[in-house]
Structures are given as C-alpha cells and as structure tokens.
mmCIF file of C-alpha atoms in Angstrom:
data_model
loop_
_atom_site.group_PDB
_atom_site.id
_atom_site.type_symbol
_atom_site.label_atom_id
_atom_site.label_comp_id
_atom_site.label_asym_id
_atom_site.label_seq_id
_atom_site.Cartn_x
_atom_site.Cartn_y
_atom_site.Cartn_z
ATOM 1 C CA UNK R 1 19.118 -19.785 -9.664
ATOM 2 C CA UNK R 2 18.327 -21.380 -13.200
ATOM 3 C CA UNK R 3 14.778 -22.339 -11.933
ATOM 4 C CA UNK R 4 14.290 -18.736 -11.055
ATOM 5 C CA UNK R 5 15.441 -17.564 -14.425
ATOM 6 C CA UNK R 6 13.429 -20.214 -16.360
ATOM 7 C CA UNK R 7 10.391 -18.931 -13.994
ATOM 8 C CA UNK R 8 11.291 -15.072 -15.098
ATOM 9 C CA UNK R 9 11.673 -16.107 -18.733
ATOM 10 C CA UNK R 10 7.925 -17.801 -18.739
ATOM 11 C CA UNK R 11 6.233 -14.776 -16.941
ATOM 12 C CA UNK R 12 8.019 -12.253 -19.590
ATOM 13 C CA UNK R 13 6.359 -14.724 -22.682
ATOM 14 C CA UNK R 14 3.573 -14.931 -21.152
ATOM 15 C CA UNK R 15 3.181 -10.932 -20.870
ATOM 16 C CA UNK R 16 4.209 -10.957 -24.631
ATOM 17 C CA UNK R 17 1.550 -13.003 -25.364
ATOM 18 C CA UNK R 18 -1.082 -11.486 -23.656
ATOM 19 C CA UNK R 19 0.083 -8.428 -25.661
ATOM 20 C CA UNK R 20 0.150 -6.381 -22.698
ATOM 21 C CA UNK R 21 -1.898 -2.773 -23.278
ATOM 22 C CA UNK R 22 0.813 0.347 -23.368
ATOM 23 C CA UNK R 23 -0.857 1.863 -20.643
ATOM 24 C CA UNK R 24 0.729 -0.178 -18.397
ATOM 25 C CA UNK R 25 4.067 2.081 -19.149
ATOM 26 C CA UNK R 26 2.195 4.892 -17.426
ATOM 27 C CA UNK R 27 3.688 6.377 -14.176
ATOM 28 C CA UNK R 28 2.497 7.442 -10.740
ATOM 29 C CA UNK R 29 1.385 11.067 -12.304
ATOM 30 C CA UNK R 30 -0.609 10.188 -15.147
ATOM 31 C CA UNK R 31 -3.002 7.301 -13.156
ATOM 32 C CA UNK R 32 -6.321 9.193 -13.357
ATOM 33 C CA UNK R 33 -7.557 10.715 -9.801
ATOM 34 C CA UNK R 34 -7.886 8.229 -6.668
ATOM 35 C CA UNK R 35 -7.406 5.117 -8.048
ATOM 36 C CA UNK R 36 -9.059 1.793 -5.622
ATOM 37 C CA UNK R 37 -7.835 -1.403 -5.106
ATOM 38 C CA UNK R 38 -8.607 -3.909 -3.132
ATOM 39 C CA UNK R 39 -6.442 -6.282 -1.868
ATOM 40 C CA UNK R 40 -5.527 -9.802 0.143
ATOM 41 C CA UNK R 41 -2.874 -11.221 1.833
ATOM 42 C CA UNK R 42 -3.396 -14.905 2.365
ATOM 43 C CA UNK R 43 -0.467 -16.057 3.648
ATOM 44 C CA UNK R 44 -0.150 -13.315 6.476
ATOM 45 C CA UNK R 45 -3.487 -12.139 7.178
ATOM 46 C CA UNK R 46 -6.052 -14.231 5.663
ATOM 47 C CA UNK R 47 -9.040 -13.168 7.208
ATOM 48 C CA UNK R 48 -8.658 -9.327 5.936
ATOM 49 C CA UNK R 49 -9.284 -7.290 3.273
ATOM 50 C CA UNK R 50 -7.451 -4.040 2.304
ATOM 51 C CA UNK R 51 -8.306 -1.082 -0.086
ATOM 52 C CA UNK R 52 -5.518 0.750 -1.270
ATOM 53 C CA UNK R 53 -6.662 4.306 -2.407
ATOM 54 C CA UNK R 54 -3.869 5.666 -4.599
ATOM 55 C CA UNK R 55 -3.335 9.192 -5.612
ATOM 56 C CA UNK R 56 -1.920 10.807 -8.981
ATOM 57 C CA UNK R 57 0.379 12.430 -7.065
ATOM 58 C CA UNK R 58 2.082 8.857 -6.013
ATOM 59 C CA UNK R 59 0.901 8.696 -2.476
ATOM 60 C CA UNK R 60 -2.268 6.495 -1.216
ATOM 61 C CA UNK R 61 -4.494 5.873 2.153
ATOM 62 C CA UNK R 62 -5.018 2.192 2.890
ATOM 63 C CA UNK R 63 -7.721 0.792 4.788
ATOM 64 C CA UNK R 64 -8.256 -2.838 6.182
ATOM 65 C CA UNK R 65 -11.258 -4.648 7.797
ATOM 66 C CA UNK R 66 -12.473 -8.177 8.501
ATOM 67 C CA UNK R 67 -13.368 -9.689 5.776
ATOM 68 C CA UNK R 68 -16.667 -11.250 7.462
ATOM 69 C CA UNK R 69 -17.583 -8.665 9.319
ATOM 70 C CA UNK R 70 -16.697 -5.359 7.528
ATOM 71 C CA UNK R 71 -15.168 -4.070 10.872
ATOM 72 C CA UNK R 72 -12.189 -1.868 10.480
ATOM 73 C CA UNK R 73 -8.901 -3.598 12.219
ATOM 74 C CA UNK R 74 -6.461 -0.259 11.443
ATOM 75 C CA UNK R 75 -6.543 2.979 11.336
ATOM 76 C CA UNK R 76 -6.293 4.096 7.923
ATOM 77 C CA UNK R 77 -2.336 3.895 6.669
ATOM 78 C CA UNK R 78 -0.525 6.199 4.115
ATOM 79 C CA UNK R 79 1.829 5.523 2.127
ATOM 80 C CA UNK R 80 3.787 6.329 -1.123
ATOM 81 C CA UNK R 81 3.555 4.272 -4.905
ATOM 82 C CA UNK R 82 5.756 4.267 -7.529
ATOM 83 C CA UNK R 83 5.385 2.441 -10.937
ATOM 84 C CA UNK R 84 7.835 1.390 -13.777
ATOM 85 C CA UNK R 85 5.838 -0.258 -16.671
ATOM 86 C CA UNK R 86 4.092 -3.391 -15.311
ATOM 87 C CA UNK R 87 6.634 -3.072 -12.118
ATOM 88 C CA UNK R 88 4.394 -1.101 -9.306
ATOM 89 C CA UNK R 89 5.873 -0.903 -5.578
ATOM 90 C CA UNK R 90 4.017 0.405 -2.353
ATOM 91 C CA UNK R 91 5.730 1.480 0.284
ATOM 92 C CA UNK R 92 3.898 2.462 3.869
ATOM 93 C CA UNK R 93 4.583 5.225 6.237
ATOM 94 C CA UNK R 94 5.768 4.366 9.273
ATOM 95 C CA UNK R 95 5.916 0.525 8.959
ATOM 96 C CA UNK R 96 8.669 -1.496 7.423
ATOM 97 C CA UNK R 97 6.000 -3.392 4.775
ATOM 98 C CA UNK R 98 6.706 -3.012 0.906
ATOM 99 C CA UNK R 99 4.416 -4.759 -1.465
ATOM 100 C CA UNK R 100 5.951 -5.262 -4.945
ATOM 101 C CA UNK R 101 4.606 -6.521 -7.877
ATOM 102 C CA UNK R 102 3.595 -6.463 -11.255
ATOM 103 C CA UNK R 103 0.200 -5.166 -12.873
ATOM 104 C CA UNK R 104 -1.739 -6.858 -15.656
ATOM 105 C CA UNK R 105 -4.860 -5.749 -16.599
ATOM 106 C CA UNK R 106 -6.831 -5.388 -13.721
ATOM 107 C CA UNK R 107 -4.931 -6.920 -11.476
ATOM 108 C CA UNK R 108 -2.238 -6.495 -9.095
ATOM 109 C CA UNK R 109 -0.222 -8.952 -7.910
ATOM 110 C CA UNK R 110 3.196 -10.100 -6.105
ATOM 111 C CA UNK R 111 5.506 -10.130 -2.789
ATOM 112 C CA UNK R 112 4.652 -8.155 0.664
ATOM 113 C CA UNK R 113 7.805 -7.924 2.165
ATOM 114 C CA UNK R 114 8.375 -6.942 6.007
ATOM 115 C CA UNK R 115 11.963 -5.317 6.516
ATOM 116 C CA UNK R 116 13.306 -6.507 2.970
ATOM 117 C CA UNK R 117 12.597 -9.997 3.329
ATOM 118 C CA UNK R 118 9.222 -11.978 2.271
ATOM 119 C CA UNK R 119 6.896 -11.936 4.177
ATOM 120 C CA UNK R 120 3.823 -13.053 2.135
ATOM 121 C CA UNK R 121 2.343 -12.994 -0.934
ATOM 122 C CA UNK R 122 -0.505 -11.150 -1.781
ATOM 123 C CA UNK R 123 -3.079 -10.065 -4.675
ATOM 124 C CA UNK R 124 -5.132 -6.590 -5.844
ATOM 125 C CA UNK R 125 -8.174 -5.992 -8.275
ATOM 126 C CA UNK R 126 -9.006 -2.463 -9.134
ATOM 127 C CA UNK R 127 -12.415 -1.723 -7.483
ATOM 128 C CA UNK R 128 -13.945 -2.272 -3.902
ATOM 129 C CA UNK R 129 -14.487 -5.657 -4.534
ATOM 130 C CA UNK R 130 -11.725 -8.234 -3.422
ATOM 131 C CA UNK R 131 -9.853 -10.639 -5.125
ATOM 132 C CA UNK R 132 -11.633 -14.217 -4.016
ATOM 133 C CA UNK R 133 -8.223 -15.686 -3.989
ATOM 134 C CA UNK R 134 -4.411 -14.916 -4.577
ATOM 135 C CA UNK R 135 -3.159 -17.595 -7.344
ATOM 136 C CA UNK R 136 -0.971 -20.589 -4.793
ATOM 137 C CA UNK R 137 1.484 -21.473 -7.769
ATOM 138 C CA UNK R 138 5.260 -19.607 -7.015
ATOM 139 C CA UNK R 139 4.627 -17.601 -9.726
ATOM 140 C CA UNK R 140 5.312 -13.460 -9.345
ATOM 141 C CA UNK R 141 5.856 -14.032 -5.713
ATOM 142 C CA UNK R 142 9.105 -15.728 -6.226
ATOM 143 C CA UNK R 143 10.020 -13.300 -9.272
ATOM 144 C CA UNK R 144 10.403 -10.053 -7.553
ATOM 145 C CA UNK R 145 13.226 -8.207 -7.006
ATOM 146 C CA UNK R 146 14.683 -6.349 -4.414
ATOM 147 C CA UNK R 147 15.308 -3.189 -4.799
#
C-alpha cells in the first residue's frame, strides 16, 4: 500500500514537472473531430496493433490487425471514451475490456482490464503509427484506479 502511494506521489511530480499543457483538462466534447490512436498491448496480444478512432461526441471505432502482416484479426469494435484531465477511460461495446489510463502529450498510456481486473498493460500514440514499445517498468499500470 505505501509502495503504491510512493509510486502515485512520483508520477504526480513528475507531471508537475513536465508542466503538463492545460489542454489536457479538455473533455470528450471539445477533442477536435475523429481523433487516431494507435495502440499495443504487449502483455496480452503482442503481435497486434490497434487504432482507436475516437469521436467528439465520446464514442470511437477500433480496429486491430497483425502487426506483420497488416491483416485485420476483428471486425471493427465500438465503443464509448470519457476523459477527466490527464485521466482518459475506454470502454467497448459488447466486451467486458476497459482500458484506463492517463494522457501526456502524445501519448496514451496505462491498464487494459478484462471484467474489472488487470488484464494487461498497454500503450497509445496519436497517429497511425504505433508505439514501438509499451514502457516494462510498473509505472501507470500499477497506478490506476478502479472505478
């Protein structure tokens, strides 16, 4: 439990620090039209890539396909987002999978939990291009909270 505070307490200095820019405190309605990211999940499907095409109005269409190949594995997902400063939580349609996390800059990064519990954790850059890796210290993965 300490441990888990100290780790909370480093990630909020190190925000401070970085001087965060205010429009992270922007919500679902004011991102500007069809925002893409691109995303991994090493830990549960490492040999995938996903783009997450999000909406102003707070829902998005995700797509995945092999990451060597460029095949599609899914049919394309929907979902709804919801963000609360740097806080920004995905939840799909139809399938108990929640990825929460916090946004810095560019990036996107945190827990994918499957039915409330972690499941694996996983990493976003805005653009079509993915991440090359997800970060393998404990970091925001251990820091998020349930909601």
């Amino acid at each position: 439990m300490v441990g888990r505070f100290f780790l909370f307490a480093a990630w909020c200095a190190l925000l401070w620090c970085l001087q965060v820019a205010p429009g992270l405190s922007r919500d679902a309605g004011a991102e500007a039209d069809d925002i893409v990211w691109t995303a991994i999940i090493p830990d549960a499907f490492p040999h995938y890539v996903y783009t997450w095409r999000m909406s102003p109005d707070g829902s998005y269409r995700e797509d995945g396909r092999d990451a060597a190949s460029g095949r599609p594995i899914q049919a394309t997902l929907s979902g709804h987002w919801r963000r609360d400063g740097a806080h920004m939580v995905l939840r799909q349609e139809g399938y108990p999978f929640v990825f929460d996390g916090l946004v810095v800059g560019n990036g996107y990064a945190g827990t994918l939990r499957l039915n409330g519990r972690p499941f694996s954790r996983f990493c976003a850059i805005k653009g079509e291009k993915p991440p090359e890796r997800c970060g393998s210290e404990a970091g925001v993965a251990m820091m998020q909270r349930q909601d």
